[in-house]
Amino acid sequence: MTPFVADAQKKKSKAQLEREKKENLTRIKEASRILKQTKAQKEASIGQLNAIKEKITVQRGVISNISREINYIESDVEETEGIVGALQSDLEKLKAEYADMIYAASKTSSNYNKLMFLFASDNFNQLVMRMRYLQQYSEARQKQVEQINKVQSALTGQLTILEQKKREKKNLLTIQLTETKNLQTLKTQQDSVISRLSKQEQNLQQEVAQRQQSVKKLERLIADIVREEIARAARAARAAGTKTSGSTNKVTLTPETALISSSFAGNKGRLAWPVERGFISQRFGRHNHPVLKGVVVENRGIDIQTSQGATARAIFEGKVVTVASVPGMNNIVMVQHGEYFTVYAKLKTVSVQTGQVVKLKQSIGTVYTNSDGTTELQFQVWKNSSTLNPQTWISPK
């Protein structure tokens, strides 16, 4: 790898570290605000525990970021020390050469010696050559002085840079120590909340049971809506004389809805978040309960914890196919994007209606805040009758 490429990669990596630092700072602020809202309630809650876990995750990222910064600075220090060593070596050689020149010049330093050197010439041409030699020798001494001064100046500059890098490293080590202590404090808070929640085992068991019932009701509702949409699209295609594949588990697409469906799929991993700020408090699939031992919960989507009063928004353009209410999931909105569907549950209010076409990031309602002070959106992505992992579809934070 050439020095130029290595330097370019280092600059790119440092710029990436700066971006990560800003992102971590934003995430910590968000998590702190959400945690403060859940702490307003006297009782410990899963929402409070999730907010602390998010802060711990980000805090580890902060510490990792600092470690990488220190590594880069150590690399810079090593590189600068190499430059300093080379300059010092060059300076010593230049000074030694200059000393030799001064010693040699001392032998002919007087005007008498110079004249004797010139007059001892055998002929005119030799005289001219000796005069030229004395002039060149004088110029060489002057250039040697200039070169020594340049190297000395460069060395002073590199020593200043070296001291600056060492101070940066020292400051980062101090910050790293502080952030490590902060991480330990968060872990202590987490243990405290888990301990308090463990004493509420009966209530937690009841919450899990209620959630499972709500999830099943929501899943049945979504499955029914998808089946209805598949049947409706098939009827519309037959009425229009359009040939269909005869499939009963896929939405029959028109040229317009096929374009939306293709565009939705093409933006996988880059789709907007259903809320402006927040963090994923429960991921897709089966997970051990954060407190109850031996209890496994299954999530058909993802839960996103956010701030009180947060707005839920469409992650892509589409058509609202249902607005409903499910006990334990509050209000829900389901939006169709061709053969894809997005579901927004746990809404306090809804600002759209069935049949309405929504645009990207258009508000569809506000997220519900429960009695624990936890504001959490349940978000799902479906393709026809199959559930998908929403986290692989929305853009990474």
Coordinates of C-alpha atoms in Angstrom, one line a residue:
M1 CA 0.0 0.0 0.0
T2 CA 1.4 3.4 -1.0
P3 CA 1.8 6.1 1.7
F4 CA -0.8 8.2 -0.2
V5 CA -3.4 5.5 -0.2
A6 CA -2.7 4.7 3.5
D7 CA -3.0 8.4 4.4
A8 CA -6.3 8.7 2.5
Q9 CA -7.7 5.7 4.2
K10 CA -6.6 7.1 7.6
K11 CA -8.3 10.4 6.9
K12 CA -11.5 8.5 5.8
S13 CA -11.4 6.4 9.0
K14 CA -10.9 9.5 11.1
A15 CA -13.9 11.2 9.4
Q16 CA -15.9 8.1 10.0
L17 CA -14.9 8.2 13.7
E18 CA -16.2 11.8 13.9
R19 CA -19.5 10.8 12.4
E20 CA -19.9 7.9 14.8
K21 CA -19.0 10.2 17.7
K22 CA -21.8 12.6 16.7
E23 CA -24.3 9.7 16.1
N24 CA -23.5 8.2 19.5
L25 CA -23.9 11.6 21.2
T26 CA -27.4 11.9 19.5
R27 CA -28.4 8.4 20.6
I28 CA -27.3 9.0 24.2
K29 CA -29.4 12.2 24.3
E30 CA -32.4 10.4 22.9
A31 CA -32.0 7.4 25.3
S32 CA -31.5 9.8 28.2
R33 CA -34.6 11.7 27.4
I34 CA -36.7 8.5 27.1
L35 CA -35.2 7.1 30.3
K36 CA -36.1 10.4 32.1
Q37 CA -39.7 10.0 31.0
T38 CA -39.9 6.4 32.2
K39 CA -38.2 7.3 35.5
A40 CA -41.0 9.8 36.2
Q41 CA -42.9 6.7 37.3
K42 CA -42.0 5.3 40.8
E43 CA -42.2 1.7 39.7
A44 CA -39.5 0.1 37.7
S45 CA -40.6 -0.9 34.2
I46 CA -39.4 -2.9 31.2
G47 CA -39.4 0.4 29.3
Q48 CA -37.0 1.8 31.8
L49 CA -34.8 -1.3 31.6
N50 CA -34.8 -1.0 27.7
A51 CA -33.7 2.6 27.9
I52 CA -30.8 1.8 30.2
K53 CA -29.8 -1.1 27.9
E54 CA -29.8 1.3 24.9
K55 CA -27.6 3.7 26.9
I56 CA -25.2 0.8 27.8
T57 CA -25.0 -0.3 24.1
V58 CA -24.2 3.3 23.0
Q59 CA -21.8 3.8 25.9
R60 CA -19.8 0.8 24.7
G61 CA -19.8 2.3 21.3
V62 CA -18.4 5.5 22.7
I63 CA -15.6 3.7 24.5
S64 CA -14.8 1.7 21.4
N65 CA -14.7 4.9 19.4
I66 CA -12.3 6.4 21.8
S67 CA -10.1 3.3 21.7
R68 CA -9.9 3.6 18.0
E69 CA -9.1 7.3 18.2
I70 CA -6.2 6.4 20.6
N71 CA -5.0 3.8 18.2
Y72 CA -4.9 6.4 15.4
I73 CA -3.1 8.9 17.6
E74 CA -0.5 6.2 18.6
S75 CA 0.0 5.5 14.9
D76 CA 0.5 9.2 14.3
V77 CA 2.9 9.5 17.2
E78 CA 5.0 6.6 15.9
E79 CA 5.0 8.1 12.4
T80 CA 6.0 11.5 13.8
E81 CA 8.7 10.1 16.0
G82 CA 10.1 8.4 12.9
I83 CA 10.1 11.7 11.0
V84 CA 11.8 13.4 14.0
G85 CA 14.5 10.7 14.2
A86 CA 15.2 11.1 10.4
L87 CA 15.4 14.9 10.7
Q88 CA 17.7 14.7 13.7
S89 CA 19.9 12.3 11.8
D90 CA 19.9 14.6 8.7
L91 CA 20.6 17.6 11.0
E92 CA 23.6 15.9 12.6
K93 CA 25.0 15.0 9.1
L94 CA 24.5 18.5 7.8
K95 CA 26.2 20.0 10.9
A96 CA 29.1 17.6 10.6
E97 CA 29.5 18.4 6.9
Y98 CA 29.4 22.1 7.7
A99 CA 32.0 21.7 10.4
D100 CA 34.3 20.0 7.9
M101 CA 33.8 22.8 5.5
I102 CA 34.6 25.4 8.1
Y103 CA 37.8 23.5 9.1
A104 CA 38.8 23.4 5.4
A105 CA 38.0 27.0 4.9
S106 CA 40.0 28.0 8.0
K107 CA 43.2 26.9 6.2
T108 CA 42.6 29.6 3.6
S109 CA 40.6 32.0 5.7
S110 CA 43.0 35.0 5.4
N111 CA 43.1 37.2 2.4
Y112 CA 46.9 36.5 2.2
N113 CA 46.3 32.7 1.8
K114 CA 43.6 33.3 -0.8
L115 CA 45.9 35.5 -2.8
M116 CA 48.7 33.0 -2.5
F117 CA 46.3 30.3 -3.7
L118 CA 45.3 32.4 -6.7
F119 CA 48.8 33.7 -7.6
A120 CA 50.2 30.2 -7.4
S121 CA 48.3 29.4 -10.6
D122 CA 50.4 28.1 -13.5
N123 CA 48.4 30.0 -16.1
F124 CA 45.4 32.3 -16.6
N125 CA 42.9 29.5 -17.1
Q126 CA 43.9 27.9 -13.8
L127 CA 43.6 31.3 -12.1
V128 CA 40.0 31.6 -13.4
M129 CA 39.2 28.0 -12.3
R130 CA 40.6 28.7 -8.8
M131 CA 38.6 31.9 -8.5
R132 CA 35.5 30.0 -9.5
Y133 CA 36.3 27.3 -7.0
L134 CA 36.6 29.8 -4.1
Q135 CA 33.3 31.4 -5.1
Q136 CA 31.5 28.0 -5.4
Y137 CA 32.9 26.9 -2.1
S138 CA 31.6 30.1 -0.4
E139 CA 28.1 29.5 -2.0
A140 CA 28.1 25.9 -0.9
R141 CA 28.8 26.9 2.7
Q142 CA 25.9 29.4 2.5
K143 CA 23.6 26.7 1.1
Q144 CA 24.6 24.3 3.8
V145 CA 23.6 27.0 6.4
E146 CA 20.3 27.4 4.7
Q147 CA 19.7 23.7 4.5
I148 CA 20.6 23.3 8.2
N149 CA 18.1 26.1 9.1
K150 CA 15.3 24.4 7.0
V151 CA 15.9 21.0 8.6
Q152 CA 16.0 22.7 12.1
S153 CA 12.7 24.5 11.4
A154 CA 11.1 21.2 10.1
L155 CA 12.3 19.4 13.2
T156 CA 10.9 22.1 15.5
G157 CA 7.5 21.8 13.7
Q158 CA 7.4 18.0 14.0
L159 CA 8.4 18.2 17.7
T160 CA 5.5 20.6 18.3
I161 CA 3.1 18.2 16.4
L162 CA 4.5 15.3 18.5
E163 CA 3.8 17.1 21.8
Q164 CA 0.3 18.0 20.6
K165 CA -0.5 14.3 19.7
K166 CA 0.8 13.2 23.1
R167 CA -1.5 15.7 24.8
E168 CA -4.4 14.5 22.7
K169 CA -3.7 10.9 23.7
K170 CA -3.5 11.9 27.4
N171 CA -6.8 13.7 27.2
L172 CA -8.5 10.8 25.4
L173 CA -7.2 8.3 28.0
T174 CA -8.8 10.6 30.7
I175 CA -12.1 10.7 28.8
Q176 CA -12.0 6.9 28.3
L177 CA -11.6 6.4 32.0
T178 CA -14.6 8.7 32.7
E179 CA -16.7 6.9 30.1
T180 CA -15.8 3.5 31.5
K181 CA -16.9 4.7 34.9
N182 CA -20.2 5.9 33.3
L183 CA -20.7 2.5 31.8
Q184 CA -20.2 0.9 35.2
T185 CA -22.8 3.3 36.7
L186 CA -25.3 2.3 33.9
K187 CA -24.6 -1.4 34.6
T188 CA -25.3 -0.8 38.3
Q189 CA -28.6 1.0 37.4
Q190 CA -29.5 -1.9 35.1
D191 CA -28.9 -4.5 37.9
S192 CA -31.0 -2.4 40.2
V193 CA -33.9 -2.2 37.8
I194 CA -33.7 -5.9 37.1
S195 CA -33.7 -6.6 40.8
R196 CA -36.8 -4.4 41.4
L197 CA -38.6 -6.0 38.4
S198 CA -37.8 -9.5 39.7
K199 CA -40.0 -8.7 42.7
Q200 CA -42.9 -8.0 40.3
E201 CA -42.8 -11.5 38.8
Q202 CA -46.5 -12.0 39.0
N203 CA -47.3 -8.7 37.3
L204 CA -44.7 -9.4 34.6
Q205 CA -46.1 -12.9 33.9
Q206 CA -49.5 -11.3 33.5
E207 CA -48.1 -8.7 31.1
V208 CA -46.5 -11.4 29.0
A209 CA -49.7 -13.3 28.8
Q210 CA -51.7 -10.2 27.9
R211 CA -49.1 -9.3 25.2
Q212 CA -49.2 -12.8 23.7
Q213 CA -53.0 -12.5 23.4
S214 CA -52.8 -9.1 21.8
V215 CA -50.1 -10.3 19.4
K216 CA -52.3 -13.2 18.3
K217 CA -55.3 -10.9 17.8
L218 CA -53.2 -8.4 15.8
E219 CA -51.7 -11.3 13.7
R220 CA -55.2 -12.7 12.9
L221 CA -56.4 -9.2 11.9
I222 CA -53.4 -8.6 9.6
A223 CA -53.7 -12.1 8.0
D224 CA -57.5 -11.4 7.4
I225 CA -56.7 -8.0 5.8
V226 CA -54.0 -9.5 3.6
R227 CA -56.3 -12.3 2.4
E228 CA -59.0 -9.8 1.7
E229 CA -56.6 -7.7 -0.3
I230 CA -55.4 -10.7 -2.3
A231 CA -59.0 -11.7 -3.1
R232 CA -60.0 -8.1 -4.0
A233 CA -57.0 -7.7 -6.3
A234 CA -57.7 -11.0 -8.0
R235 CA -61.4 -10.0 -8.5
A236 CA -60.4 -6.6 -9.9
A237 CA -57.9 -8.3 -12.3
R238 CA -60.5 -10.7 -13.6
A239 CA -63.0 -7.9 -14.1
A240 CA -60.4 -6.0 -16.1
G241 CA -59.7 -9.1 -18.2
T242 CA -56.2 -9.4 -16.9
K243 CA -54.6 -12.9 -16.8
T244 CA -53.5 -14.0 -13.4
S245 CA -51.2 -16.7 -12.2
G246 CA -54.0 -18.4 -10.3
S247 CA -52.1 -18.0 -7.0
T248 CA -54.2 -17.5 -4.0
N249 CA -51.5 -16.3 -1.6
K250 CA -50.1 -13.4 -3.6
V251 CA -51.5 -9.9 -4.4
T252 CA -52.3 -9.5 -8.1
L253 CA -50.4 -6.4 -9.2
T254 CA -51.5 -3.8 -11.7
P255 CA -48.7 -2.0 -13.6
E256 CA -49.0 0.9 -11.0
T257 CA -48.9 -1.3 -7.9
A258 CA -46.1 -3.4 -9.4
L259 CA -44.0 -0.3 -9.8
I260 CA -44.6 0.7 -6.1
S261 CA -43.9 -2.9 -5.0
S262 CA -40.6 -3.0 -7.0
S263 CA -39.6 0.4 -5.6
F264 CA -40.3 -0.6 -2.0
A265 CA -38.2 -3.8 -2.5
G266 CA -35.5 -1.8 -4.2
N267 CA -35.1 0.4 -1.1
K268 CA -34.6 -2.5 1.3
G269 CA -32.2 -1.3 4.0
R270 CA -32.8 2.3 3.2
L271 CA -36.4 2.9 4.1
A272 CA -37.3 5.6 6.5
W273 CA -37.9 4.9 10.2
P274 CA -41.5 4.9 11.3
V275 CA -40.6 7.5 14.0
E276 CA -38.1 10.3 13.8
R277 CA -36.2 9.4 16.9
G278 CA -36.0 6.4 19.1
F279 CA -34.3 3.0 19.4
I280 CA -35.3 -0.7 18.9
S281 CA -36.4 -1.9 22.3
Q282 CA -37.3 -5.5 21.1
R283 CA -36.1 -7.1 18.0
F284 CA -37.8 -9.4 15.5
G285 CA -38.2 -13.1 16.3
R286 CA -38.0 -15.2 19.5
H287 CA -36.2 -13.8 22.6
N288 CA -35.7 -14.6 26.2
H289 CA -37.6 -12.3 28.5
P290 CA -35.3 -9.6 29.9
V291 CA -36.2 -10.5 33.5
L292 CA -38.3 -13.7 33.7
K293 CA -36.1 -16.8 33.5
G294 CA -37.2 -19.5 31.1
V295 CA -39.8 -17.3 29.5
V296 CA -39.5 -16.8 25.7
V297 CA -41.4 -14.0 23.9
E298 CA -41.9 -13.8 20.1
N299 CA -42.1 -10.6 18.2
R300 CA -43.6 -10.6 14.7
G301 CA -42.1 -7.1 14.1
I302 CA -40.0 -4.8 16.1
D303 CA -40.8 -2.5 19.1
I304 CA -39.4 1.1 18.8
Q305 CA -39.2 3.1 22.0
T306 CA -39.5 6.8 21.5
S307 CA -40.4 10.0 23.3
Q308 CA -43.8 11.0 24.6
G309 CA -46.0 12.6 21.9
A310 CA -43.9 11.2 19.1
T311 CA -45.4 11.0 15.6
A312 CA -45.7 7.7 13.7
R313 CA -45.1 8.2 10.0
A314 CA -45.3 6.1 6.8
I315 CA -42.0 4.6 5.8
F316 CA -42.9 4.6 2.1
E317 CA -45.7 5.8 -0.1
G318 CA -48.7 3.6 -0.2
K319 CA -52.5 3.2 0.5
V320 CA -54.1 2.8 3.9
V321 CA -56.0 -0.6 3.8
T322 CA -57.2 -0.6 7.4
V323 CA -57.5 1.5 10.5
A324 CA -58.6 -0.6 13.5
S325 CA -58.2 -1.1 17.2
V326 CA -56.8 -4.2 19.0
P327 CA -56.9 -4.6 22.8
G328 CA -53.3 -4.3 24.1
M329 CA -52.1 -2.8 20.8
N330 CA -54.4 0.2 20.8
N331 CA -55.0 1.8 17.4
I332 CA -53.4 0.3 14.4
V333 CA -52.8 1.4 10.8
M334 CA -52.0 -0.9 7.9
V335 CA -50.5 0.5 4.7
Q336 CA -50.1 -1.4 1.4
H337 CA -47.2 -0.9 -0.9
G338 CA -48.0 -3.3 -3.8
E339 CA -47.4 -6.8 -2.4
Y340 CA -45.8 -5.4 0.7
F341 CA -47.7 -4.2 3.8
T342 CA -46.4 -2.1 6.8
V343 CA -48.2 -2.2 10.1
Y344 CA -48.1 0.6 12.8
A345 CA -49.6 -0.5 16.2
K346 CA -49.8 1.0 19.7
L347 CA -51.0 4.3 18.3
K348 CA -52.8 6.8 20.6
T349 CA -54.4 8.8 17.8
V350 CA -54.8 8.2 14.1
S351 CA -54.6 10.9 11.4
V352 CA -55.4 8.8 8.3
Q353 CA -58.4 6.8 7.1
T354 CA -58.9 3.7 5.1
G355 CA -58.4 4.1 1.3
Q356 CA -56.2 7.2 1.8
V357 CA -53.0 7.4 -0.2
V358 CA -50.1 8.4 2.0
K359 CA -46.7 9.9 1.1
L360 CA -43.2 9.1 2.5
K361 CA -42.9 10.2 6.1
Q362 CA -46.5 11.4 6.2
S363 CA -47.9 11.4 9.7
I364 CA -50.3 8.6 10.4
G365 CA -50.9 9.3 14.1
T366 CA -49.2 9.6 17.5
V367 CA -47.6 6.8 19.5
Y368 CA -49.3 5.7 22.7
T369 CA -47.6 6.2 26.1
N370 CA -48.6 3.5 28.8
S371 CA -49.0 3.9 32.5
D372 CA -45.3 3.2 33.0
G373 CA -44.3 6.2 31.0
T374 CA -43.1 4.0 28.1
T375 CA -43.9 5.3 24.6
E376 CA -43.4 2.4 22.2
L377 CA -44.5 1.6 18.6
Q378 CA -45.0 -1.9 17.3
F379 CA -43.9 -2.0 13.7
Q380 CA -44.3 -4.8 11.2
V381 CA -43.5 -5.5 7.6
W382 CA -45.3 -8.2 5.5
K383 CA -44.9 -9.5 2.0
N384 CA -48.2 -11.0 1.1
S385 CA -48.9 -13.5 3.9
S386 CA -45.4 -13.7 5.3
T387 CA -43.9 -11.6 8.0
L388 CA -40.4 -10.0 7.4
N389 CA -37.8 -8.7 9.8
P390 CA -38.4 -4.9 9.7
Q391 CA -34.9 -4.1 10.9
T392 CA -33.4 -5.3 7.6
W393 CA -35.7 -3.0 5.7
I394 CA -35.3 0.3 7.5
S395 CA -32.1 2.3 7.3
P396 CA -29.6 1.7 10.1
K397 CA -29.3 4.4 12.8

